[in-house]
PDB file of N, CA and C in Angstrom:
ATOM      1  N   UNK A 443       0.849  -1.191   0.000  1.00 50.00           N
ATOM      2  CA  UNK A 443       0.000   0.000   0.000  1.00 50.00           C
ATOM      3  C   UNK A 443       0.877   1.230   0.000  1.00 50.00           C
ATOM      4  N   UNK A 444       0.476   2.405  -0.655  1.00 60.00           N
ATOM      5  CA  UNK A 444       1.928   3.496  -0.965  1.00 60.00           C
ATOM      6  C   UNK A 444       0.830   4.309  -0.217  1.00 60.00           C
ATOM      7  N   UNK A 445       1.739   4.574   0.771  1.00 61.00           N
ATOM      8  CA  UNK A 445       0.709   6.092   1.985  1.00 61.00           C
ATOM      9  C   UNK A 445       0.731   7.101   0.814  1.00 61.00           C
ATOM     10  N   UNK A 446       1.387   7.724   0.185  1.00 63.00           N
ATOM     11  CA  UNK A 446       1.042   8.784  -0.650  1.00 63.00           C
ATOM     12  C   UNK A 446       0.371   8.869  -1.305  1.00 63.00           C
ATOM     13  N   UNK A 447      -0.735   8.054  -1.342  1.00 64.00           N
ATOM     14  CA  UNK A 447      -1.837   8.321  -2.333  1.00 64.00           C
ATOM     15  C   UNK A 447      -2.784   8.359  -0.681  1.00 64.00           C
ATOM     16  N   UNK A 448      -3.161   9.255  -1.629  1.00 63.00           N
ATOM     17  CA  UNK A 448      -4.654   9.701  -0.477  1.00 63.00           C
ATOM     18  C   UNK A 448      -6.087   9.455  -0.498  1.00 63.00           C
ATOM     19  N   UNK A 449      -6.989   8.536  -0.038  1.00 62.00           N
ATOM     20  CA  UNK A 449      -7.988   8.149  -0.437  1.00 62.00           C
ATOM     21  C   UNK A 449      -9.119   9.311   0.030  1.00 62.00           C
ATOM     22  N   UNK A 450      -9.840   9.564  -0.871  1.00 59.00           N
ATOM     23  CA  UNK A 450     -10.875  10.688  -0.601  1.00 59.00           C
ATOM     24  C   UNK A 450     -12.432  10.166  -0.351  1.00 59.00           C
ATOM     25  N   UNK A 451     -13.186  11.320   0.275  1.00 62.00           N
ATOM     26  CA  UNK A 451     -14.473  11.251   0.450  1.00 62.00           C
ATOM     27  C   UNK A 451     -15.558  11.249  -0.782  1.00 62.00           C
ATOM     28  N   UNK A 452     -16.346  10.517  -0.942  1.00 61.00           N
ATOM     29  CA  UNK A 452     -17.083  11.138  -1.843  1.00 61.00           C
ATOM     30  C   UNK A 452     -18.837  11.236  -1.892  1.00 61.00           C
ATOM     31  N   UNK A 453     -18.974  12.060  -2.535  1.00 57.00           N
ATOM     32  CA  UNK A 453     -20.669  12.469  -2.158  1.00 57.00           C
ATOM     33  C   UNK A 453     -21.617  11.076  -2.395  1.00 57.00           C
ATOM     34  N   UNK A 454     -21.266  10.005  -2.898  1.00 57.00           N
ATOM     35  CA  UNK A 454     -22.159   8.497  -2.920  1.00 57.00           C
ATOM     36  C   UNK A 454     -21.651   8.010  -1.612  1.00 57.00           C
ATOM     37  N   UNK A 455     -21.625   8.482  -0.451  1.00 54.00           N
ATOM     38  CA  UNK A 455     -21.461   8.286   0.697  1.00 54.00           C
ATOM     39  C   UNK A 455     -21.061   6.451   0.933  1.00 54.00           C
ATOM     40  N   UNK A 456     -20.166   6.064  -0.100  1.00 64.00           N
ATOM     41  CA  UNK A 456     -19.802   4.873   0.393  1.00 64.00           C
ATOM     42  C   UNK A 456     -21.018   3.677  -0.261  1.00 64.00           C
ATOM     43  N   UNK A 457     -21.932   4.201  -1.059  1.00 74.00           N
ATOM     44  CA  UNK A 457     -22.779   3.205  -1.225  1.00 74.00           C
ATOM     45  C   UNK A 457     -21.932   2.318  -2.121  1.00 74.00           C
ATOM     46  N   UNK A 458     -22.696   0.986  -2.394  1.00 86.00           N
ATOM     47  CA  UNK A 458     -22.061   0.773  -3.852  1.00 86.00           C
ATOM     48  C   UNK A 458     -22.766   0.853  -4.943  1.00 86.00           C
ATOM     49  N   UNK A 459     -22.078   0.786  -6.279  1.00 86.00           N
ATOM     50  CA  UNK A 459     -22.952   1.037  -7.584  1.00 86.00           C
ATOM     51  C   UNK A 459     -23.944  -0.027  -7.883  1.00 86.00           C
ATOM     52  N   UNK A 460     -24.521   0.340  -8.521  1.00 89.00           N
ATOM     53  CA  UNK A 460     -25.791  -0.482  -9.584  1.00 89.00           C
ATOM     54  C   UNK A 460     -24.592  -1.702  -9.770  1.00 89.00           C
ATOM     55  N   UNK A 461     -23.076  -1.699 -10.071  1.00 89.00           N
ATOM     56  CA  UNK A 461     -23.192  -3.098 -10.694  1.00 89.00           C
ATOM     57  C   UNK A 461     -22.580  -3.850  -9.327  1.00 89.00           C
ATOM     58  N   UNK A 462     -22.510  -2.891  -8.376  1.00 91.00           N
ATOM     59  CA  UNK A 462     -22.219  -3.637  -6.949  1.00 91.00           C
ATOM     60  C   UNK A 462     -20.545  -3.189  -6.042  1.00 91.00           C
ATOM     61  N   UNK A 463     -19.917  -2.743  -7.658  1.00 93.00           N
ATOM     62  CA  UNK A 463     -18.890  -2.395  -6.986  1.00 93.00           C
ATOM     63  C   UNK A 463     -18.666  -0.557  -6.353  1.00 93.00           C
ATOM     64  N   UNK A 464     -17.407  -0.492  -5.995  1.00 92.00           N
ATOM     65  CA  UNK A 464     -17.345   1.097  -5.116  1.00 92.00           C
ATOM     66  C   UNK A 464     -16.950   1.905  -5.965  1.00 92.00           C
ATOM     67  N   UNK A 465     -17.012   3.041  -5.849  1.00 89.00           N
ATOM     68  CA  UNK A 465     -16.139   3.899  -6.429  1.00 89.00           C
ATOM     69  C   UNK A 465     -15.065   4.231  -5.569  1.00 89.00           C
ATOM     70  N   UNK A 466     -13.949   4.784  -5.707  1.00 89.00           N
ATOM     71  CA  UNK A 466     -12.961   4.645  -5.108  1.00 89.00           C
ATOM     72  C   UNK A 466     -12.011   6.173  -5.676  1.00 89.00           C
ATOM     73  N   UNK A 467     -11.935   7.260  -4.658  1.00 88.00           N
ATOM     74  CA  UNK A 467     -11.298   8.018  -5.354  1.00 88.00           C
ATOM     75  C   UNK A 467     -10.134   9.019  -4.549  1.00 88.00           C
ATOM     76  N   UNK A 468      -9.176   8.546  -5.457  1.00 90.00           N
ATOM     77  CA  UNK A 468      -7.568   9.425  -4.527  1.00 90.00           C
ATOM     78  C   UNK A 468      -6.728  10.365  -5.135  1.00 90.00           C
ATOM     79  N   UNK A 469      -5.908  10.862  -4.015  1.00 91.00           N
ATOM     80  CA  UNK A 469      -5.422  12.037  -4.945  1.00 91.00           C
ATOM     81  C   UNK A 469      -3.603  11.548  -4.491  1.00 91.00           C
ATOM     82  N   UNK A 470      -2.882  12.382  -5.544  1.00 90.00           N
ATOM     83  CA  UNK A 470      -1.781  12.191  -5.426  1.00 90.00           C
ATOM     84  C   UNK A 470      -0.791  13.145  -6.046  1.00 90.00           C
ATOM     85  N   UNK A 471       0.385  13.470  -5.544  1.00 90.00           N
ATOM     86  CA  UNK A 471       1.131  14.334  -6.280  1.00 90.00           C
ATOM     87  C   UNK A 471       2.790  13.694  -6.647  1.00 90.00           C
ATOM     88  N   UNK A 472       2.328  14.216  -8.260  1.00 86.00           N
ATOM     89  CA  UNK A 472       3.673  13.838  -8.538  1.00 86.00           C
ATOM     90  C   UNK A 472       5.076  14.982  -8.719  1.00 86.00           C
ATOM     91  N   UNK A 473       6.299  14.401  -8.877  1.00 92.00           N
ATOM     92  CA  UNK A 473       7.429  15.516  -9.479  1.00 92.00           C
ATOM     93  C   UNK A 473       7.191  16.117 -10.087  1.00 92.00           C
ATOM     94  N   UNK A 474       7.050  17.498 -10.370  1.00 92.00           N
ATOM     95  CA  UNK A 474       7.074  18.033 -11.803  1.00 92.00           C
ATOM     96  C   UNK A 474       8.092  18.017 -12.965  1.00 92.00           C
ATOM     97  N   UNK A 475       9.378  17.423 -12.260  1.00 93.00           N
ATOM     98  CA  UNK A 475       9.788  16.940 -13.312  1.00 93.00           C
ATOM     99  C   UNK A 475       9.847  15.576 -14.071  1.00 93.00           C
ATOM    100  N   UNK A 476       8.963  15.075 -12.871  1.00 90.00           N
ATOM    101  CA  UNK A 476       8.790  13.355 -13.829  1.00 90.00           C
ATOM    102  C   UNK A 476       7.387  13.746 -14.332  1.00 90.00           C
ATOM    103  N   UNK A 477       6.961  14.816 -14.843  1.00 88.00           N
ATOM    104  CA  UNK A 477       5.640  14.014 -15.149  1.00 88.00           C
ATOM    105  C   UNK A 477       5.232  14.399 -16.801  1.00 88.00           C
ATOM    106  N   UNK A 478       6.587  15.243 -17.443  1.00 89.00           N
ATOM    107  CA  UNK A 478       6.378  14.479 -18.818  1.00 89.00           C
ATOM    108  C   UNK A 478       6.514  12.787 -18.525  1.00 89.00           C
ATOM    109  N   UNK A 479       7.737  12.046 -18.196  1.00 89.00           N
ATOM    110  CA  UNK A 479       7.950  11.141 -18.409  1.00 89.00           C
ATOM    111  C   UNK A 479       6.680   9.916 -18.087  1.00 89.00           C
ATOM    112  N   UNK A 480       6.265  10.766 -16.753  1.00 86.00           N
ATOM    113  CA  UNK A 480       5.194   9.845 -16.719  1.00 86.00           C
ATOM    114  C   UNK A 480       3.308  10.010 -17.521  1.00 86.00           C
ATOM    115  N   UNK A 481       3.417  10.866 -18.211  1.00 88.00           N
ATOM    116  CA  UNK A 481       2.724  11.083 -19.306  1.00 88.00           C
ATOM    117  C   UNK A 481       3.234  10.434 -20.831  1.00 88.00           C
ATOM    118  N   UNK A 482       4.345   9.839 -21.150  1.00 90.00           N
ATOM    119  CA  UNK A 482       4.905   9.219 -22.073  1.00 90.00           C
ATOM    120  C   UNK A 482       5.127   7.817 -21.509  1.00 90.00           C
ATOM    121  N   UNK A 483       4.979   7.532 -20.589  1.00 87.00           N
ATOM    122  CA  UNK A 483       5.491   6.354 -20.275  1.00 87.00           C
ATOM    123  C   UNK A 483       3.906   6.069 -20.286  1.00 87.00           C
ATOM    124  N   UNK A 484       2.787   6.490 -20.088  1.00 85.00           N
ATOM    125  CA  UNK A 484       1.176   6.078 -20.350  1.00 85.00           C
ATOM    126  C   UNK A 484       0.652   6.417 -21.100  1.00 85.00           C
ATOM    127  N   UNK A 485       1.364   6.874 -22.628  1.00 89.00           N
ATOM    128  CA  UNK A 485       0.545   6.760 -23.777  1.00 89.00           C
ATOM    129  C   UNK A 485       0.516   5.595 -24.411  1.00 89.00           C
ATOM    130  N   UNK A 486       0.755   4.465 -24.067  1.00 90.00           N
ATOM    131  CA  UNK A 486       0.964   3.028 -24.373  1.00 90.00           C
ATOM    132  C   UNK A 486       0.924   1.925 -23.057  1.00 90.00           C
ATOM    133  N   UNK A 487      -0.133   1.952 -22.500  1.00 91.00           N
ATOM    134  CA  UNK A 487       0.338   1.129 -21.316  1.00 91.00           C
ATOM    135  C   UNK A 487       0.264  -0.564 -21.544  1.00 91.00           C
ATOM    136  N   UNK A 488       0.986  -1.022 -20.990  1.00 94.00           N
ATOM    137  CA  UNK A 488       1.462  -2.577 -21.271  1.00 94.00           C
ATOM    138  C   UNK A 488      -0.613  -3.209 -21.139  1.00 94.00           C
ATOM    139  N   UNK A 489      -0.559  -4.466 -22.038  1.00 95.00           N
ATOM    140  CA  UNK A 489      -1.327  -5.250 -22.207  1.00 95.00           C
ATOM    141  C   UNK A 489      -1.221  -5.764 -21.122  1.00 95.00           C
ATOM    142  N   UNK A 490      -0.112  -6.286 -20.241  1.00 96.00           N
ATOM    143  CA  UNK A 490      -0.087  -7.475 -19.242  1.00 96.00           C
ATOM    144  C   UNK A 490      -0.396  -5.921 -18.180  1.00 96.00           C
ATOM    145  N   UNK A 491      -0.284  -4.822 -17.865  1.00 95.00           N
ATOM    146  CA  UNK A 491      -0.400  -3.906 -16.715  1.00 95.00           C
ATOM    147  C   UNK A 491      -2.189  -3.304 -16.762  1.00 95.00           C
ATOM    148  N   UNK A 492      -2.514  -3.668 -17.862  1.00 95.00           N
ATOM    149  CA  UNK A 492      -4.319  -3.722 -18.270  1.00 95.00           C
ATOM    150  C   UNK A 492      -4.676  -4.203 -17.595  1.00 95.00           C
ATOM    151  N   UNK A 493      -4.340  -5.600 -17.701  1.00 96.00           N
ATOM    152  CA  UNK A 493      -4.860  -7.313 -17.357  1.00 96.00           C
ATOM    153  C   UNK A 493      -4.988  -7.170 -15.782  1.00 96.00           C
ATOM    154  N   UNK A 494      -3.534  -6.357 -15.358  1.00 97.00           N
ATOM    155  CA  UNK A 494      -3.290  -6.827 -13.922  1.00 97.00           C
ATOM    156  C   UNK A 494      -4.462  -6.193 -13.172  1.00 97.00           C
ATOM    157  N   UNK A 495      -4.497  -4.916 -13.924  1.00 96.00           N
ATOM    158  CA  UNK A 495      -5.324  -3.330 -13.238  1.00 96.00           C
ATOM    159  C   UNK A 495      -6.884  -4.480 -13.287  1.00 96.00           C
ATOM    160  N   UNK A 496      -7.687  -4.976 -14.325  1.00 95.00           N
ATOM    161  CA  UNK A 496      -8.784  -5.588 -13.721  1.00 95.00           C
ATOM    162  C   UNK A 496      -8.866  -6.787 -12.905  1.00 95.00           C
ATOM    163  N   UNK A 497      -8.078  -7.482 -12.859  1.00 95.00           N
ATOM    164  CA  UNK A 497      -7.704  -8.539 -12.442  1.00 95.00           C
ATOM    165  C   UNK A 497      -7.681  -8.165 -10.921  1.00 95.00           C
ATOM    166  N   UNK A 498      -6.904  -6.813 -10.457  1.00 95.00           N
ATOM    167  CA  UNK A 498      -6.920  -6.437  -8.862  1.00 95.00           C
ATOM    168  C   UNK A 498      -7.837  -5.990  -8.090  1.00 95.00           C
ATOM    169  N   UNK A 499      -8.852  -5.549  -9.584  1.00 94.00           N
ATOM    170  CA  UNK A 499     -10.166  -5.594  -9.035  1.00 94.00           C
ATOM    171  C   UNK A 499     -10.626  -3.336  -9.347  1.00 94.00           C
ATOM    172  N   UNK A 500      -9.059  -3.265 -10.500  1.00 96.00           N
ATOM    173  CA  UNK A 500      -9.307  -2.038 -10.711  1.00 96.00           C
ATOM    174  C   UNK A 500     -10.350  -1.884 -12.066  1.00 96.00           C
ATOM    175  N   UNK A 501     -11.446  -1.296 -11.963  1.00 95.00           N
ATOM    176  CA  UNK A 501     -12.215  -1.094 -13.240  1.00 95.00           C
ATOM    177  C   UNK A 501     -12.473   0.671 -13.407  1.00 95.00           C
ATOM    178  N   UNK A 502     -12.489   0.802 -15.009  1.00 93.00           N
ATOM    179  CA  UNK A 502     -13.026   2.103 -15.219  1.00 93.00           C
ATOM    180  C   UNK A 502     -12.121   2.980 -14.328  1.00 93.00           C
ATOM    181  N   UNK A 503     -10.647   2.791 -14.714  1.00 93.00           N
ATOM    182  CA  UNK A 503      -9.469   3.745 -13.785  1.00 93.00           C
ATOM    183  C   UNK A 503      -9.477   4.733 -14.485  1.00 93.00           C
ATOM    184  N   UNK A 504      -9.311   5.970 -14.148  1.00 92.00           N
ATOM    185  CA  UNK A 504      -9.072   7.531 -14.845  1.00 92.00           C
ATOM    186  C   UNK A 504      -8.207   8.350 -13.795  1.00 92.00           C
ATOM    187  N   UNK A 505      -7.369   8.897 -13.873  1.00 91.00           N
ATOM    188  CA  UNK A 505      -6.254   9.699 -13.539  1.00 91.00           C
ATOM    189  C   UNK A 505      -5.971  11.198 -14.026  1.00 91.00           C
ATOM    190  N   UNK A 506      -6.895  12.324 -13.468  1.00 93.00           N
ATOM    191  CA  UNK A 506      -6.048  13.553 -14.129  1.00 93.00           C
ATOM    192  C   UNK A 506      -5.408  14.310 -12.995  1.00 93.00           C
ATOM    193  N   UNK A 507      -4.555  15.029 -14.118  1.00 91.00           N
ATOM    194  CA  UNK A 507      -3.372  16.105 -13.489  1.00 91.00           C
ATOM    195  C   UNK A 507      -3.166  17.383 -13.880  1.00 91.00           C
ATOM    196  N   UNK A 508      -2.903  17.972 -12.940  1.00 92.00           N
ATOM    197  CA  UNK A 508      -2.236  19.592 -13.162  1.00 92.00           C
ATOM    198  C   UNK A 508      -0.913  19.355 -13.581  1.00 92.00           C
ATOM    199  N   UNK A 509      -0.559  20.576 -13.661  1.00 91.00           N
ATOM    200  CA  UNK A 509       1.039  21.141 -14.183  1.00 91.00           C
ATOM    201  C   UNK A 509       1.548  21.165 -13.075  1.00 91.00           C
ATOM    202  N   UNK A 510       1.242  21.315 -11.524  1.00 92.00           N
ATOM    203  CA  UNK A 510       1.467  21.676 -10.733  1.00 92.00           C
ATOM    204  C   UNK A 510       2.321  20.145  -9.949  1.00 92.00           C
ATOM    205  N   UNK A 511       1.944  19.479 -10.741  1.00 89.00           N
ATOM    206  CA  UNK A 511       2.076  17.821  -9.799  1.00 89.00           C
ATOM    207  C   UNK A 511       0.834  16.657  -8.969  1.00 89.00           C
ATOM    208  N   UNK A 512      -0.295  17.847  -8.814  1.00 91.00           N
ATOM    209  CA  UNK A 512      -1.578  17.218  -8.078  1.00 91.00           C
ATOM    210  C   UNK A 512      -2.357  16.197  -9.299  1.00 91.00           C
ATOM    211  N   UNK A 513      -2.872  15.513  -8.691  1.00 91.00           N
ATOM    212  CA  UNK A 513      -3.497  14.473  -9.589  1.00 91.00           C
ATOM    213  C   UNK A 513      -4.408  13.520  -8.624  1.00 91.00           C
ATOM    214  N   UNK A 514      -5.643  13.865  -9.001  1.00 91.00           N
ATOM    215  CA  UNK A 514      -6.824  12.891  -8.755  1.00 91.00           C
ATOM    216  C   UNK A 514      -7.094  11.628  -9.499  1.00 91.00           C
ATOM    217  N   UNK A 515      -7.382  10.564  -8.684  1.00 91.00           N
ATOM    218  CA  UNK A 515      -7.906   9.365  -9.475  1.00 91.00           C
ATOM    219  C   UNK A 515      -9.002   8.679  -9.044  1.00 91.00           C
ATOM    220  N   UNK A 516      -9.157   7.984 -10.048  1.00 90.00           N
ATOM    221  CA  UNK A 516     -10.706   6.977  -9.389  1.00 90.00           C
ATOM    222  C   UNK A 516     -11.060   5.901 -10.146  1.00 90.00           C
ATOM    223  N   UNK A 517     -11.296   5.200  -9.572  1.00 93.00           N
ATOM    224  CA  UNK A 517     -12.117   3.591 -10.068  1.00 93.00           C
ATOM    225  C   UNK A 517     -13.071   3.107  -9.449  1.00 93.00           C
ATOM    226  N   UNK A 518     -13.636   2.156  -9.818  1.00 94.00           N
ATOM    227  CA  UNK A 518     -14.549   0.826  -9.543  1.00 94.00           C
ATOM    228  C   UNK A 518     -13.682   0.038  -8.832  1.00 94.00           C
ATOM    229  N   UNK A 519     -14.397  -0.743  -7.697  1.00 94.00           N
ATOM    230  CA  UNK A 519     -13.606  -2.084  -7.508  1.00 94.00           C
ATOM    231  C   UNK A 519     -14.581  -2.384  -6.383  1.00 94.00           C
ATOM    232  N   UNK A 520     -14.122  -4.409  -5.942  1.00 94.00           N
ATOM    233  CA  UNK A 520     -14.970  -4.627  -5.343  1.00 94.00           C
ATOM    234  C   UNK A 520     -14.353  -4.602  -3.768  1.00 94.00           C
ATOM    235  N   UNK A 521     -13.601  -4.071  -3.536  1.00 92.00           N
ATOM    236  CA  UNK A 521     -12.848  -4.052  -2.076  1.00 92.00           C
ATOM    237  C   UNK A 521     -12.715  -2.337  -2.318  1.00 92.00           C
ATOM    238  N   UNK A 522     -11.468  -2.190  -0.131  1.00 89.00           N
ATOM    239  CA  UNK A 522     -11.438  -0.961  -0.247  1.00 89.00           C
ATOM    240  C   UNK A 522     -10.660  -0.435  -0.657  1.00 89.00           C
ATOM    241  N   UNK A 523     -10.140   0.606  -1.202  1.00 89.00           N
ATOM    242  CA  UNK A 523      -8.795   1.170  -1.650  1.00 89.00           C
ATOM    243  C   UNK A 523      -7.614   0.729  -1.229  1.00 89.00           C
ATOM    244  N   UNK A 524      -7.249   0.509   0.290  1.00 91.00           N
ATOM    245  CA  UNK A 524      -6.193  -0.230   0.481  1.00 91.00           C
ATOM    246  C   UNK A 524      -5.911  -1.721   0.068  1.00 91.00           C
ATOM    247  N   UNK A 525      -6.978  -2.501   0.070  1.00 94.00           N
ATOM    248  CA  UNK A 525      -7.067  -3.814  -0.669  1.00 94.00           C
ATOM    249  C   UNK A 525      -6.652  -3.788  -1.729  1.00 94.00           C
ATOM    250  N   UNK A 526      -7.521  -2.742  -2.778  1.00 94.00           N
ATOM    251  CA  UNK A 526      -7.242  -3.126  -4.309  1.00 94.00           C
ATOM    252  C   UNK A 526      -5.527  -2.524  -4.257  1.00 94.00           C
ATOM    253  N   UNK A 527      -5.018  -1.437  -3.717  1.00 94.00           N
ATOM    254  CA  UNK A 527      -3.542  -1.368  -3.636  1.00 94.00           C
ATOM    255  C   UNK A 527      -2.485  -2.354  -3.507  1.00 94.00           C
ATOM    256  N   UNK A 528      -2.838  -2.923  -2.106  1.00 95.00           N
ATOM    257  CA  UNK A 528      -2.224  -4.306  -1.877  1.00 95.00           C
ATOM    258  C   UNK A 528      -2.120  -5.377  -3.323  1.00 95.00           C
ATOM    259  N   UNK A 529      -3.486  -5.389  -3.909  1.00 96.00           N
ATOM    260  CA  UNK A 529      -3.746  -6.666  -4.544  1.00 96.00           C
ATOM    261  C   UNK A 529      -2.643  -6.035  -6.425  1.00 96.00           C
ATOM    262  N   UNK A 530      -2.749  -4.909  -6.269  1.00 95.00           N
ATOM    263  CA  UNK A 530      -1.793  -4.341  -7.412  1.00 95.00           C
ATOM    264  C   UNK A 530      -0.596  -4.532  -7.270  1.00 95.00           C
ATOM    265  N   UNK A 531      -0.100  -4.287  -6.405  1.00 95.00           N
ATOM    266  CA  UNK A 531       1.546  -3.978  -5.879  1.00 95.00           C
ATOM    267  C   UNK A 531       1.945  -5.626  -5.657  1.00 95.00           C
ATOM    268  N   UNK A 532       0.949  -6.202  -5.533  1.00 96.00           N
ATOM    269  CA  UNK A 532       1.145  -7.553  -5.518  1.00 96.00           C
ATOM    270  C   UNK A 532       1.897  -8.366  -6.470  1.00 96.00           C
ATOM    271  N   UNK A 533       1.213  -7.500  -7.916  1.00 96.00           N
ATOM    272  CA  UNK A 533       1.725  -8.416  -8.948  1.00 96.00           C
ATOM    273  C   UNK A 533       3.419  -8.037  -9.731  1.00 96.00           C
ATOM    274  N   UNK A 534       3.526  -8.695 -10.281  1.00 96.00           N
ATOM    275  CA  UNK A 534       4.775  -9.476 -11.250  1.00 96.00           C
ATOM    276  C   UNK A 534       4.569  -7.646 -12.014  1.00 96.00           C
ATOM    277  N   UNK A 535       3.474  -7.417 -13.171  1.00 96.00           N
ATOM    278  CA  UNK A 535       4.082  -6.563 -14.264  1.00 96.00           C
ATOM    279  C   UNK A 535       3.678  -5.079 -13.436  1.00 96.00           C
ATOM    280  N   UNK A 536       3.369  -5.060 -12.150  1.00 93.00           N
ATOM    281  CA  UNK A 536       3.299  -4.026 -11.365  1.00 93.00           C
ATOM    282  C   UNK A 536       4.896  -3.128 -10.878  1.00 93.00           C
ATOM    283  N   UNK A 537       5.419  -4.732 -10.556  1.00 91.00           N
ATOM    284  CA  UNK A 537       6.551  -4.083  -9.928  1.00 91.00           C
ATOM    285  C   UNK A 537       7.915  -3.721 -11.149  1.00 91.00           C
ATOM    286  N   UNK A 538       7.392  -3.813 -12.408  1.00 91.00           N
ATOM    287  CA  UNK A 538       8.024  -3.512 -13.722  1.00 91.00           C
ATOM    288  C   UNK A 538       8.077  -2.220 -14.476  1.00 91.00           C
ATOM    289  N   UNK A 539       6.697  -2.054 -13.669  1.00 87.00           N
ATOM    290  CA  UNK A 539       5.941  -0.911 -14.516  1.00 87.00           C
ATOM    291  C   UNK A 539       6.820   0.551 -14.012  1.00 87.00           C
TER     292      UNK A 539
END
């Protein structure tokens, strides 16, 4: 689990969705100087780092950012944010990526 990501509140007060799973939404800040790289390094993201992201139980992931370094994210999943973290960091093309 990486403490620097910050899991946030959100106005669906924790329910879950119509298809059962949560929404799930965090914020995080990156370098400003890594974040061309990490904007080029995700205009192509690996087939096997797809696989892993639903597989951990991440669905419907979206990630935006400022210039500044701040960056919000959010998904679906059927556990809580620290779970689906765990269950990412878990894998093989995670720790590649």
């Amino acid at each position: 689990f990486d403490s620097s990501l910050i899991p946030q509140d959100y106005t669906g007060g924790g329910r879950r969705l119509a298809s059962g799973l949560l929404k799930v939404c965090f914020q995080m800040r990156f370098e400003v100087h890594q974040l061309s790289q990490y904007l080029q390094d995700h205009e192509a993201v690996w087939p096997d780092m797809q696989k892993a992201l639903v597989e951990s139980g991440w669905h419907n992931y979206s990630l935006f950012y400022r210039k500044d370094g701040f960056a919000v994210g959010f998904f679906d999943t059927d556990v809580d944010f620290k779970t689906a973290c765990e269950r990412m960091n878990s894998t093989e093309v995670n720790s590649l990526w």
